[in-house]
Amino acid sequence: MRMRKKKHGEQRLAACGHIVCHKPETPFTCSSEAFGRDGELHLEIGCGKGDFACLTASKYPEINFFALEKISDVVVAAAEKAVACENTRPDNLRFAVGDASKIEEWFAENSVDTLYLNFSDPWPKSKHYKRRLTYRKFLESYFRIIKDGGKLKFKTDNRPLFDFTLEELDFLGIRRDIVIYDLHNSEYNSENIQTEYERNFSAKGFPINMLVITVHKSDDKSAD
Ligand code: SAH
């Protein structure tokens, strides 16, 4: 995501301190450690400006939604937006500045109920395939932090990235529950919550691909 450098970014992030988390000394083992209340832990990696995080946390007040994003100024934008609607802002939402490659420093094994990747950067050049957030090394770390029976949900308009992801899952021997190439014209659309990128790309006529996996630890060859 491109964004002009924000003035006073550090101070502005600090002003949203009540909804912005710092990396714990030891990884969170459950959502109550990060939220101070029980609830399923839903994690979005690469949340951008946080629309999906806000909408999902509002729609499902019983869950705890943790939104991680690597660019600090983007987290400032997301957190300020959330704070601006303080009256309606759900108390089950936290943002954090962090990188997917360090996700196991944030969350312990078997701690996450649902992990979302929405419109991850496609890294189209083949020499950059290891940077894609669905490269096998990333997937393996997601599967470690997701609980047995938990879910991974991935959406993208980018068909090459989607196909790459399916190949990586094949490599890891992971079965998928849902593979949809046109989410908005599917039976799953009624419960879909659109992200910012999703609105933009679908308005331009791109079909949206969606993939859902239930993690079965005993089937996970990568855990051998
Ligand atoms: N999910 C949002 C934004 C998609 S753009 C939406 O659908 O609207 C992809 C986002 O992922 C960008 O904000 C980018 O900064 C973030 N990102 C890219 N690589 C990341 C990484 N390694 N760790 C965390 N966030 C990352």
JSON list of C-alpha atoms and ligand atoms in Angstrom, two decimals:
[
{"chain": "A", "resi": 1, "resn": "MET", "atom": "CA", "xyz": [0.00, 0.00, 0.00]},
{"chain": "A", "resi": 2, "resn": "ARG", "atom": "CA", "xyz": [1.32, 3.43, -0.93]},
{"chain": "A", "resi": 3, "resn": "MET", "atom": "CA", "xyz": [0.86, 6.29, 1.46]},
{"chain": "A", "resi": 4, "resn": "ARG", "atom": "CA", "xyz": [2.45, 9.71, 1.83]},
{"chain": "A", "resi": 5, "resn": "LYS", "atom": "CA", "xyz": [4.51, 9.86, 5.04]},
{"chain": "A", "resi": 6, "resn": "LYS", "atom": "CA", "xyz": [2.30, 11.12, 7.84]},
{"chain": "A", "resi": 7, "resn": "LYS", "atom": "CA", "xyz": [3.41, 14.07, 9.96]},
{"chain": "A", "resi": 8, "resn": "HIS", "atom": "CA", "xyz": [3.91, 13.20, 13.65]},
{"chain": "A", "resi": 9, "resn": "GLY", "atom": "CA", "xyz": [3.16, 9.54, 12.90]},
{"chain": "A", "resi": 10, "resn": "GLU", "atom": "CA", "xyz": [4.70, 8.32, 16.15]},
{"chain": "A", "resi": 11, "resn": "GLN", "atom": "CA", "xyz": [2.69, 10.71, 18.33]},
{"chain": "A", "resi": 12, "resn": "ARG", "atom": "CA", "xyz": [-0.49, 10.00, 16.43]},
{"chain": "A", "resi": 13, "resn": "LEU", "atom": "CA", "xyz": [-0.01, 6.28, 16.89]},
{"chain": "A", "resi": 14, "resn": "ALA", "atom": "CA", "xyz": [0.62, 6.82, 20.60]},
{"chain": "A", "resi": 15, "resn": "ALA", "atom": "CA", "xyz": [-2.62, 8.84, 20.84]},
{"chain": "A", "resi": 16, "resn": "CYS", "atom": "CA", "xyz": [-4.48, 5.73, 19.72]},
{"chain": "A", "resi": 17, "resn": "GLY", "atom": "CA", "xyz": [-2.56, 3.67, 22.28]},
{"chain": "A", "resi": 18, "resn": "HIS", "atom": "CA", "xyz": [-5.69, 2.12, 23.78]},
{"chain": "A", "resi": 19, "resn": "ILE", "atom": "CA", "xyz": [-6.38, 0.22, 20.56]},
{"chain": "A", "resi": 20, "resn": "VAL", "atom": "CA", "xyz": [-2.80, -0.28, 19.33]},
{"chain": "A", "resi": 21, "resn": "CYS", "atom": "CA", "xyz": [-0.89, -3.28, 20.67]},
{"chain": "A", "resi": 22, "resn": "HIS", "atom": "CA", "xyz": [2.86, -3.66, 21.07]},
{"chain": "A", "resi": 23, "resn": "LYS", "atom": "CA", "xyz": [4.63, -6.91, 20.45]},
{"chain": "A", "resi": 24, "resn": "PRO", "atom": "CA", "xyz": [4.43, -9.03, 23.61]},
{"chain": "A", "resi": 25, "resn": "GLU", "atom": "CA", "xyz": [7.60, -10.30, 25.30]},
{"chain": "A", "resi": 26, "resn": "THR", "atom": "CA", "xyz": [6.30, -13.82, 24.82]},
{"chain": "A", "resi": 27, "resn": "PRO", "atom": "CA", "xyz": [3.70, -14.63, 22.18]},
{"chain": "A", "resi": 28, "resn": "PHE", "atom": "CA", "xyz": [0.01, -14.32, 23.08]},
{"chain": "A", "resi": 29, "resn": "THR", "atom": "CA", "xyz": [-1.38, -17.75, 23.88]},
{"chain": "A", "resi": 30, "resn": "CYS", "atom": "CA", "xyz": [-5.02, -16.63, 23.76]},
{"chain": "A", "resi": 31, "resn": "SER", "atom": "CA", "xyz": [-6.98, -13.54, 22.90]},
{"chain": "A", "resi": 32, "resn": "SER", "atom": "CA", "xyz": [-7.66, -12.50, 26.49]},
{"chain": "A", "resi": 33, "resn": "GLU", "atom": "CA", "xyz": [-3.94, -11.72, 26.90]},
{"chain": "A", "resi": 34, "resn": "ALA", "atom": "CA", "xyz": [-4.22, -9.06, 24.17]},
{"chain": "A", "resi": 35, "resn": "PHE", "atom": "CA", "xyz": [-7.81, -7.91, 24.79]},
{"chain": "A", "resi": 36, "resn": "GLY", "atom": "CA", "xyz": [-8.43, -8.40, 28.49]},
{"chain": "A", "resi": 37, "resn": "ARG", "atom": "CA", "xyz": [-11.59, -10.34, 27.63]},
{"chain": "A", "resi": 38, "resn": "ASP", "atom": "CA", "xyz": [-12.33, -13.82, 26.35]},
{"chain": "A", "resi": 39, "resn": "GLY", "atom": "CA", "xyz": [-13.41, -14.53, 22.82]},
{"chain": "A", "resi": 40, "resn": "GLU", "atom": "CA", "xyz": [-12.34, -16.29, 19.66]},
{"chain": "A", "resi": 41, "resn": "LEU", "atom": "CA", "xyz": [-9.18, -14.77, 18.24]},
{"chain": "A", "resi": 42, "resn": "HIS", "atom": "CA", "xyz": [-9.51, -13.54, 14.66]},
{"chain": "A", "resi": 43, "resn": "LEU", "atom": "CA", "xyz": [-6.34, -12.22, 13.05]},
{"chain": "A", "resi": 44, "resn": "GLU", "atom": "CA", "xyz": [-5.98, -10.26, 9.82]},
{"chain": "A", "resi": 45, "resn": "ILE", "atom": "CA", "xyz": [-2.49, -9.93, 8.34]},
{"chain": "A", "resi": 46, "resn": "GLY", "atom": "CA", "xyz": [-2.03, -6.89, 6.10]},
{"chain": "A", "resi": 47, "resn": "CYS", "atom": "CA", "xyz": [-5.17, -5.05, 7.24]},
{"chain": "A", "resi": 48, "resn": "GLY", "atom": "CA", "xyz": [-4.47, -1.85, 5.31]},
{"chain": "A", "resi": 49, "resn": "LYS", "atom": "CA", "xyz": [-6.69, 1.01, 6.51]},
{"chain": "A", "resi": 50, "resn": "GLY", "atom": "CA", "xyz": [-8.77, -1.34, 8.61]},
{"chain": "A", "resi": 51, "resn": "ASP", "atom": "CA", "xyz": [-12.25, -1.28, 7.03]},
{"chain": "A", "resi": 52, "resn": "PHE", "atom": "CA", "xyz": [-12.64, -5.06, 7.10]},
{"chain": "A", "resi": 53, "resn": "ALA", "atom": "CA", "xyz": [-11.33, -5.24, 10.67]},
{"chain": "A", "resi": 54, "resn": "CYS", "atom": "CA", "xyz": [-13.78, -2.57, 11.90]},
{"chain": "A", "resi": 55, "resn": "LEU", "atom": "CA", "xyz": [-16.78, -4.03, 10.10]},
{"chain": "A", "resi": 56, "resn": "THR", "atom": "CA", "xyz": [-16.04, -7.60, 11.18]},
{"chain": "A", "resi": 57, "resn": "ALA", "atom": "CA", "xyz": [-15.44, -6.63, 14.82]},
{"chain": "A", "resi": 58, "resn": "SER", "atom": "CA", "xyz": [-18.74, -4.67, 14.83]},
{"chain": "A", "resi": 59, "resn": "LYS", "atom": "CA", "xyz": [-20.73, -7.44, 13.21]},
{"chain": "A", "resi": 60, "resn": "TYR", "atom": "CA", "xyz": [-19.37, -10.12, 15.57]},
{"chain": "A", "resi": 61, "resn": "PRO", "atom": "CA", "xyz": [-19.04, -8.48, 19.02]},
{"chain": "A", "resi": 62, "resn": "GLU", "atom": "CA", "xyz": [-18.30, -11.83, 20.69]},
{"chain": "A", "resi": 63, "resn": "ILE", "atom": "CA", "xyz": [-14.97, -12.31, 18.85]},
{"chain": "A", "resi": 64, "resn": "ASN", "atom": "CA", "xyz": [-11.66, -10.51, 19.42]},
{"chain": "A", "resi": 65, "resn": "PHE", "atom": "CA", "xyz": [-10.27, -9.08, 16.18]},
{"chain": "A", "resi": 66, "resn": "PHE", "atom": "CA", "xyz": [-6.53, -8.37, 15.88]},
{"chain": "A", "resi": 67, "resn": "ALA", "atom": "CA", "xyz": [-5.42, -6.46, 12.77]},
{"chain": "A", "resi": 68, "resn": "LEU", "atom": "CA", "xyz": [-1.70, -6.53, 11.89]},
{"chain": "A", "resi": 69, "resn": "GLU", "atom": "CA", "xyz": [-0.13, -4.28, 9.27]},
{"chain": "A", "resi": 70, "resn": "LYS", "atom": "CA", "xyz": [3.53, -3.72, 8.45]},
{"chain": "A", "resi": 71, "resn": "ILE", "atom": "CA", "xyz": [3.38, -0.01, 7.56]},
{"chain": "A", "resi": 72, "resn": "SER", "atom": "CA", "xyz": [3.16, 2.17, 10.64]},
{"chain": "A", "resi": 73, "resn": "ASP", "atom": "CA", "xyz": [1.49, 5.12, 8.86]},
{"chain": "A", "resi": 74, "resn": "VAL", "atom": "CA", "xyz": [-1.21, 2.80, 7.51]},
{"chain": "A", "resi": 75, "resn": "VAL", "atom": "CA", "xyz": [-1.91, 1.63, 11.07]},
{"chain": "A", "resi": 76, "resn": "VAL", "atom": "CA", "xyz": [-2.16, 5.33, 12.09]},
{"chain": "A", "resi": 77, "resn": "ALA", "atom": "CA", "xyz": [-4.84, 5.82, 9.41]},
{"chain": "A", "resi": 78, "resn": "ALA", "atom": "CA", "xyz": [-6.71, 2.68, 10.49]},
{"chain": "A", "resi": 79, "resn": "ALA", "atom": "CA", "xyz": [-6.55, 3.41, 14.21]},
{"chain": "A", "resi": 80, "resn": "GLU", "atom": "CA", "xyz": [-7.51, 7.09, 13.81]},
{"chain": "A", "resi": 81, "resn": "LYS", "atom": "CA", "xyz": [-10.50, 6.09, 11.73]},
{"chain": "A", "resi": 82, "resn": "ALA", "atom": "CA", "xyz": [-11.56, 3.59, 14.39]},
{"chain": "A", "resi": 83, "resn": "VAL", "atom": "CA", "xyz": [-11.08, 6.13, 17.20]},
{"chain": "A", "resi": 84, "resn": "ALA", "atom": "CA", "xyz": [-13.02, 8.81, 15.27]},
{"chain": "A", "resi": 85, "resn": "CYS", "atom": "CA", "xyz": [-16.15, 6.67, 15.52]},
{"chain": "A", "resi": 86, "resn": "GLU", "atom": "CA", "xyz": [-15.49, 6.01, 19.21]},
{"chain": "A", "resi": 87, "resn": "ASN", "atom": "CA", "xyz": [-19.18, 5.70, 20.08]},
{"chain": "A", "resi": 88, "resn": "THR", "atom": "CA", "xyz": [-19.71, 2.88, 17.66]},
{"chain": "A", "resi": 89, "resn": "ARG", "atom": "CA", "xyz": [-16.17, 1.53, 17.74]},
{"chain": "A", "resi": 90, "resn": "PRO", "atom": "CA", "xyz": [-16.20, -2.01, 19.01]},
{"chain": "A", "resi": 91, "resn": "ASP", "atom": "CA", "xyz": [-14.04, -2.78, 22.07]},
{"chain": "A", "resi": 92, "resn": "ASN", "atom": "CA", "xyz": [-13.05, -6.09, 20.50]},
{"chain": "A", "resi": 93, "resn": "LEU", "atom": "CA", "xyz": [-10.64, -4.56, 17.98]},
{"chain": "A", "resi": 94, "resn": "ARG", "atom": "CA", "xyz": [-6.88, -4.02, 18.21]},
{"chain": "A", "resi": 95, "resn": "PHE", "atom": "CA", "xyz": [-4.35, -2.85, 15.63]},
{"chain": "A", "resi": 96, "resn": "ALA", "atom": "CA", "xyz": [-0.61, -3.52, 15.60]},
{"chain": "A", "resi": 97, "resn": "VAL", "atom": "CA", "xyz": [2.42, -2.62, 13.51]},
{"chain": "A", "resi": 98, "resn": "GLY", "atom": "CA", "xyz": [4.12, -5.87, 12.58]},
{"chain": "A", "resi": 99, "resn": "ASP", "atom": "CA", "xyz": [5.35, -8.07, 9.79]},
{"chain": "A", "resi": 100, "resn": "ALA", "atom": "CA", "xyz": [3.88, -11.41, 8.72]},
{"chain": "A", "resi": 101, "resn": "SER", "atom": "CA", "xyz": [7.34, -12.96, 8.77]},
{"chain": "A", "resi": 102, "resn": "LYS", "atom": "CA", "xyz": [7.40, -12.42, 12.57]},
{"chain": "A", "resi": 103, "resn": "ILE", "atom": "CA", "xyz": [3.87, -13.65, 13.26]},
{"chain": "A", "resi": 104, "resn": "GLU", "atom": "CA", "xyz": [5.10, -16.40, 15.58]},
{"chain": "A", "resi": 105, "resn": "GLU", "atom": "CA", "xyz": [6.63, -13.72, 17.81]},
{"chain": "A", "resi": 106, "resn": "TRP", "atom": "CA", "xyz": [3.10, -12.37, 18.27]},
{"chain": "A", "resi": 107, "resn": "PHE", "atom": "CA", "xyz": [1.02, -15.52, 18.54]},
{"chain": "A", "resi": 108, "resn": "ALA", "atom": "CA", "xyz": [1.80, -18.88, 20.11]},
{"chain": "A", "resi": 109, "resn": "GLU", "atom": "CA", "xyz": [1.11, -22.23, 18.53]},
{"chain": "A", "resi": 110, "resn": "ASN", "atom": "CA", "xyz": [-2.61, -23.11, 18.44]},
{"chain": "A", "resi": 111, "resn": "SER", "atom": "CA", "xyz": [-3.80, -19.68, 19.56]},
{"chain": "A", "resi": 112, "resn": "VAL", "atom": "CA", "xyz": [-5.69, -18.28, 16.54]},
{"chain": "A", "resi": 113, "resn": "ASP", "atom": "CA", "xyz": [-9.23, -19.29, 15.56]},
{"chain": "A", "resi": 114, "resn": "THR", "atom": "CA", "xyz": [-9.43, -17.58, 12.15]},
{"chain": "A", "resi": 115, "resn": "LEU", "atom": "CA", "xyz": [-6.68, -15.96, 10.09]},
{"chain": "A", "resi": 116, "resn": "TYR", "atom": "CA", "xyz": [-7.57, -13.62, 7.21]},
{"chain": "A", "resi": 117, "resn": "LEU", "atom": "CA", "xyz": [-5.40, -12.59, 4.29]},
{"chain": "A", "resi": 118, "resn": "ASN", "atom": "CA", "xyz": [-7.22, -9.99, 2.21]},
{"chain": "A", "resi": 119, "resn": "PHE", "atom": "CA", "xyz": [-5.80, -8.73, -1.07]},
{"chain": "A", "resi": 120, "resn": "SER", "atom": "CA", "xyz": [-2.21, -9.46, -0.13]},
{"chain": "A", "resi": 121, "resn": "ASP", "atom": "CA", "xyz": [0.46, -7.87, -2.32]},
{"chain": "A", "resi": 122, "resn": "PRO", "atom": "CA", "xyz": [0.77, -10.08, -5.44]},
{"chain": "A", "resi": 123, "resn": "TRP", "atom": "CA", "xyz": [4.54, -9.71, -6.01]},
{"chain": "A", "resi": 124, "resn": "PRO", "atom": "CA", "xyz": [4.04, -10.54, -9.71]},
{"chain": "A", "resi": 125, "resn": "LYS", "atom": "CA", "xyz": [7.70, -11.01, -10.67]},
{"chain": "A", "resi": 126, "resn": "SER", "atom": "CA", "xyz": [8.52, -14.71, -10.44]},
{"chain": "A", "resi": 127, "resn": "LYS", "atom": "CA", "xyz": [11.85, -13.99, -8.72]},
{"chain": "A", "resi": 128, "resn": "HIS", "atom": "CA", "xyz": [9.87, -12.46, -5.81]},
{"chain": "A", "resi": 129, "resn": "TYR", "atom": "CA", "xyz": [7.65, -15.47, -5.13]},
{"chain": "A", "resi": 130, "resn": "LYS", "atom": "CA", "xyz": [9.08, -15.98, -1.64]},
{"chain": "A", "resi": 131, "resn": "ARG", "atom": "CA", "xyz": [7.73, -12.56, -0.62]},
{"chain": "A", "resi": 132, "resn": "ARG", "atom": "CA", "xyz": [4.12, -13.54, -1.33]},
{"chain": "A", "resi": 133, "resn": "LEU", "atom": "CA", "xyz": [2.22, -13.95, 1.92]},
{"chain": "A", "resi": 134, "resn": "THR", "atom": "CA", "xyz": [0.95, -17.33, 0.73]},
{"chain": "A", "resi": 135, "resn": "TYR", "atom": "CA", "xyz": [4.42, -18.73, 0.02]},
{"chain": "A", "resi": 136, "resn": "ARG", "atom": "CA", "xyz": [4.80, -22.11, 1.76]},
{"chain": "A", "resi": 137, "resn": "LYS", "atom": "CA", "xyz": [6.98, -20.76, 4.60]},
{"chain": "A", "resi": 138, "resn": "PHE", "atom": "CA", "xyz": [4.30, -18.21, 5.51]},
{"chain": "A", "resi": 139, "resn": "LEU", "atom": "CA", "xyz": [1.54, -20.81, 5.22]},
{"chain": "A", "resi": 140, "resn": "GLU", "atom": "CA", "xyz": [3.46, -23.18, 7.48]},
{"chain": "A", "resi": 141, "resn": "SER", "atom": "CA", "xyz": [3.79, -20.52, 10.16]},
{"chain": "A", "resi": 142, "resn": "TYR", "atom": "CA", "xyz": [0.07, -19.63, 9.87]},
{"chain": "A", "resi": 143, "resn": "PHE", "atom": "CA", "xyz": [-0.85, -23.30, 10.27]},
{"chain": "A", "resi": 144, "resn": "ARG", "atom": "CA", "xyz": [1.26, -23.49, 13.42]},
{"chain": "A", "resi": 145, "resn": "ILE", "atom": "CA", "xyz": [-0.51, -20.56, 15.11]},
{"chain": "A", "resi": 146, "resn": "ILE", "atom": "CA", "xyz": [-4.02, -21.55, 13.95]},
{"chain": "A", "resi": 147, "resn": "LYS", "atom": "CA", "xyz": [-5.81, -23.99, 16.27]},
{"chain": "A", "resi": 148, "resn": "ASP", "atom": "CA", "xyz": [-6.86, -27.46, 15.20]},
{"chain": "A", "resi": 149, "resn": "GLY", "atom": "CA", "xyz": [-10.25, -26.87, 13.55]},
{"chain": "A", "resi": 150, "resn": "GLY", "atom": "CA", "xyz": [-9.46, -23.17, 12.99]},
{"chain": "A", "resi": 151, "resn": "LYS", "atom": "CA", "xyz": [-9.70, -21.46, 9.61]},
{"chain": "A", "resi": 152, "resn": "LEU", "atom": "CA", "xyz": [-7.59, -19.63, 7.05]},
{"chain": "A", "resi": 153, "resn": "LYS", "atom": "CA", "xyz": [-9.54, -17.32, 4.73]},
{"chain": "A", "resi": 154, "resn": "PHE", "atom": "CA", "xyz": [-7.95, -15.69, 1.72]},
{"chain": "A", "resi": 155, "resn": "LYS", "atom": "CA", "xyz": [-9.44, -13.28, -0.81]},
{"chain": "A", "resi": 156, "resn": "THR", "atom": "CA", "xyz": [-7.82, -11.69, -3.84]},
{"chain": "A", "resi": 157, "resn": "ASP", "atom": "CA", "xyz": [-8.71, -10.28, -7.22]},
{"chain": "A", "resi": 158, "resn": "ASN", "atom": "CA", "xyz": [-5.31, -11.45, -8.47]},
{"chain": "A", "resi": 159, "resn": "ARG", "atom": "CA", "xyz": [-5.72, -14.75, -10.28]},
{"chain": "A", "resi": 160, "resn": "PRO", "atom": "CA", "xyz": [-2.00, -15.54, -10.63]},
{"chain": "A", "resi": 161, "resn": "LEU", "atom": "CA", "xyz": [-1.57, -15.08, -6.85]},
{"chain": "A", "resi": 162, "resn": "PHE", "atom": "CA", "xyz": [-4.65, -17.23, -6.22]},
{"chain": "A", "resi": 163, "resn": "ASP", "atom": "CA", "xyz": [-3.34, -20.00, -8.49]},
{"chain": "A", "resi": 164, "resn": "PHE", "atom": "CA", "xyz": [0.10, -19.77, -6.86]},
{"chain": "A", "resi": 165, "resn": "THR", "atom": "CA", "xyz": [-1.57, -20.16, -3.46]},
{"chain": "A", "resi": 166, "resn": "LEU", "atom": "CA", "xyz": [-3.43, -23.30, -4.57]},
{"chain": "A", "resi": 167, "resn": "GLU", "atom": "CA", "xyz": [-0.12, -24.74, -5.79]},
{"chain": "A", "resi": 168, "resn": "GLU", "atom": "CA", "xyz": [1.55, -23.99, -2.46]},
{"chain": "A", "resi": 169, "resn": "LEU", "atom": "CA", "xyz": [-1.31, -25.72, -0.65]},
{"chain": "A", "resi": 170, "resn": "ASP", "atom": "CA", "xyz": [-0.92, -28.72, -2.94]},
{"chain": "A", "resi": 171, "resn": "PHE", "atom": "CA", "xyz": [2.77, -28.80, -2.09]},
{"chain": "A", "resi": 172, "resn": "LEU", "atom": "CA", "xyz": [1.91, -28.84, 1.61]},
{"chain": "A", "resi": 173, "resn": "GLY", "atom": "CA", "xyz": [-0.85, -31.41, 1.08]},
{"chain": "A", "resi": 174, "resn": "ILE", "atom": "CA", "xyz": [-3.54, -29.12, 2.49]},
{"chain": "A", "resi": 175, "resn": "ARG", "atom": "CA", "xyz": [-7.17, -29.68, 1.53]},
{"chain": "A", "resi": 176, "resn": "ARG", "atom": "CA", "xyz": [-9.49, -26.72, 1.03]},
{"chain": "A", "resi": 177, "resn": "ASP", "atom": "CA", "xyz": [-13.14, -26.37, 1.95]},
{"chain": "A", "resi": 178, "resn": "ILE", "atom": "CA", "xyz": [-14.06, -23.61, -0.48]},
{"chain": "A", "resi": 179, "resn": "VAL", "atom": "CA", "xyz": [-12.44, -22.40, -3.70]},
{"chain": "A", "resi": 180, "resn": "ILE", "atom": "CA", "xyz": [-14.50, -19.74, -5.47]},
{"chain": "A", "resi": 181, "resn": "TYR", "atom": "CA", "xyz": [-13.47, -17.72, -8.50]},
{"chain": "A", "resi": 182, "resn": "ASP", "atom": "CA", "xyz": [-16.32, -15.22, -8.39]},
{"chain": "A", "resi": 183, "resn": "LEU", "atom": "CA", "xyz": [-17.27, -14.62, -4.77]},
{"chain": "A", "resi": 184, "resn": "HIS", "atom": "CA", "xyz": [-19.70, -11.78, -5.47]},
{"chain": "A", "resi": 185, "resn": "ASN", "atom": "CA", "xyz": [-21.82, -14.02, -7.70]},
{"chain": "A", "resi": 186, "resn": "SER", "atom": "CA", "xyz": [-21.73, -16.99, -5.36]},
{"chain": "A", "resi": 187, "resn": "GLU", "atom": "CA", "xyz": [-23.80, -18.34, -2.47]},
{"chain": "A", "resi": 188, "resn": "TYR", "atom": "CA", "xyz": [-21.16, -16.97, -0.08]},
{"chain": "A", "resi": 189, "resn": "ASN", "atom": "CA", "xyz": [-21.72, -13.35, -1.07]},
{"chain": "A", "resi": 190, "resn": "SER", "atom": "CA", "xyz": [-24.56, -12.67, 1.39]},
{"chain": "A", "resi": 191, "resn": "GLU", "atom": "CA", "xyz": [-22.25, -13.06, 4.39]},
{"chain": "A", "resi": 192, "resn": "ASN", "atom": "CA", "xyz": [-19.19, -11.51, 2.74]},
{"chain": "A", "resi": 193, "resn": "ILE", "atom": "CA", "xyz": [-17.70, -8.39, 4.31]},
{"chain": "A", "resi": 194, "resn": "GLN", "atom": "CA", "xyz": [-15.92, -6.33, 1.66]},
{"chain": "A", "resi": 195, "resn": "THR", "atom": "CA", "xyz": [-12.49, -4.84, 2.19]},
{"chain": "A", "resi": 196, "resn": "GLU", "atom": "CA", "xyz": [-11.35, -1.51, 0.81]},
{"chain": "A", "resi": 197, "resn": "TYR", "atom": "CA", "xyz": [-9.34, -3.13, -1.99]},
{"chain": "A", "resi": 198, "resn": "GLU", "atom": "CA", "xyz": [-12.20, -5.49, -2.74]},
{"chain": "A", "resi": 199, "resn": "ARG", "atom": "CA", "xyz": [-14.61, -2.58, -3.32]},
{"chain": "A", "resi": 200, "resn": "ASN", "atom": "CA", "xyz": [-12.10, -0.89, -5.62]},
{"chain": "A", "resi": 201, "resn": "PHE", "atom": "CA", "xyz": [-11.20, -3.96, -7.67]},
{"chain": "A", "resi": 202, "resn": "SER", "atom": "CA", "xyz": [-14.72, -5.27, -8.04]},
{"chain": "A", "resi": 203, "resn": "ALA", "atom": "CA", "xyz": [-15.89, -1.79, -9.12]},
{"chain": "A", "resi": 204, "resn": "LYS", "atom": "CA", "xyz": [-13.31, -2.10, -11.90]},
{"chain": "A", "resi": 205, "resn": "GLY", "atom": "CA", "xyz": [-14.87, -5.40, -12.97]},
{"chain": "A", "resi": 206, "resn": "PHE", "atom": "CA", "xyz": [-12.38, -7.86, -11.48]},
{"chain": "A", "resi": 207, "resn": "PRO", "atom": "CA", "xyz": [-13.97, -11.05, -10.09]},
{"chain": "A", "resi": 208, "resn": "ILE", "atom": "CA", "xyz": [-12.97, -11.83, -6.52]},
{"chain": "A", "resi": 209, "resn": "ASN", "atom": "CA", "xyz": [-11.41, -15.20, -5.66]},
{"chain": "A", "resi": 210, "resn": "MET", "atom": "CA", "xyz": [-11.88, -16.74, -2.23]},
{"chain": "A", "resi": 211, "resn": "LEU", "atom": "CA", "xyz": [-10.32, -19.70, -0.52]},
{"chain": "A", "resi": 212, "resn": "VAL", "atom": "CA", "xyz": [-11.28, -21.17, 2.87]},
{"chain": "A", "resi": 213, "resn": "ILE", "atom": "CA", "xyz": [-9.35, -23.89, 4.68]},
{"chain": "A", "resi": 214, "resn": "THR", "atom": "CA", "xyz": [-10.12, -25.69, 7.92]},
{"chain": "A", "resi": 215, "resn": "VAL", "atom": "CA", "xyz": [-6.90, -26.62, 9.62]},
{"chain": "A", "resi": 216, "resn": "HIS", "atom": "CA", "xyz": [-6.70, -30.30, 10.61]},
{"chain": "A", "resi": 217, "resn": "LYS", "atom": "CA", "xyz": [-3.46, -30.72, 12.48]},
{"chain": "A", "resi": 218, "resn": "SER", "atom": "CA", "xyz": [-3.33, -34.48, 12.06]},
{"chain": "A", "resi": 219, "resn": "ASP", "atom": "CA", "xyz": [-3.56, -34.06, 8.23]},
{"chain": "A", "resi": 220, "resn": "ASP", "atom": "CA", "xyz": [-0.91, -31.37, 8.11]},
{"chain": "A", "resi": 221, "resn": "LYS", "atom": "CA", "xyz": [2.10, -32.93, 6.42]},
{"chain": "A", "resi": 222, "resn": "SER", "atom": "CA", "xyz": [4.10, -29.76, 7.09]},
{"chain": "A", "resi": 223, "resn": "ALA", "atom": "CA", "xyz": [3.91, -30.53, 10.82]},
{"chain": "A", "resi": 224, "resn": "ASP", "atom": "CA", "xyz": [5.73, -33.86, 10.38]},
{"chain": "B", "resi": 1, "resn": "SAH", "atom": "N1", "xyz": [-6.38, -5.93, 3.42]},
{"chain": "B", "resi": 1, "resn": "SAH", "atom": "C1", "xyz": [-6.56, -4.58, 2.89]},
{"chain": "B", "resi": 1, "resn": "SAH", "atom": "C2", "xyz": [-5.26, -4.02, 2.28]},
{"chain": "B", "resi": 1, "resn": "SAH", "atom": "C3", "xyz": [-4.72, -4.84, 1.13]},
{"chain": "B", "resi": 1, "resn": "SAH", "atom": "S1", "xyz": [-3.16, -4.18, 0.49]},
{"chain": "B", "resi": 1, "resn": "SAH", "atom": "C4", "xyz": [-7.70, -4.57, 1.90]},
{"chain": "B", "resi": 1, "resn": "SAH", "atom": "O1", "xyz": [-8.09, -5.65, 1.43]},
{"chain": "B", "resi": 1, "resn": "SAH", "atom": "O2", "xyz": [-8.21, -3.50, 1.60]},
{"chain": "B", "resi": 1, "resn": "SAH", "atom": "C5", "xyz": [-2.00, -5.27, 1.32]},
{"chain": "B", "resi": 1, "resn": "SAH", "atom": "C6", "xyz": [-1.61, -4.74, 2.69]},
{"chain": "B", "resi": 1, "resn": "SAH", "atom": "O3", "xyz": [-0.73, -5.71, 3.28]},
{"chain": "B", "resi": 1, "resn": "SAH", "atom": "C7", "xyz": [-0.82, -3.44, 2.63]},
{"chain": "B", "resi": 1, "resn": "SAH", "atom": "O4", "xyz": [-1.38, -2.52, 3.55]},
{"chain": "B", "resi": 1, "resn": "SAH", "atom": "C8", "xyz": [0.60, -3.84, 3.02]},
{"chain": "B", "resi": 1, "resn": "SAH", "atom": "O5", "xyz": [1.30, -2.82, 3.68]},
{"chain": "B", "resi": 1, "resn": "SAH", "atom": "C9", "xyz": [0.33, -5.04, 3.92]},
{"chain": "B", "resi": 1, "resn": "SAH", "atom": "N2", "xyz": [1.47, -5.97, 3.97]},
{"chain": "B", "resi": 1, "resn": "SAH", "atom": "C10", "xyz": [2.25, -6.34, 2.95]},
{"chain": "B", "resi": 1, "resn": "SAH", "atom": "N3", "xyz": [3.21, -7.22, 3.36]},
{"chain": "B", "resi": 1, "resn": "SAH", "atom": "C11", "xyz": [3.01, -7.38, 4.70]},
{"chain": "B", "resi": 1, "resn": "SAH", "atom": "C12", "xyz": [3.70, -8.14, 5.68]},
{"chain": "B", "resi": 1, "resn": "SAH", "atom": "N4", "xyz": [4.77, -8.86, 5.38]},
{"chain": "B", "resi": 1, "resn": "SAH", "atom": "N5", "xyz": [3.25, -8.08, 6.95]},
{"chain": "B", "resi": 1, "resn": "SAH", "atom": "C13", "xyz": [2.17, -7.32, 7.27]},
{"chain": "B", "resi": 1, "resn": "SAH", "atom": "N6", "xyz": [1.48, -6.57, 6.37]},
{"chain": "B", "resi": 1, "resn": "SAH", "atom": "C14", "xyz": [1.90, -6.59, 5.10]}
]
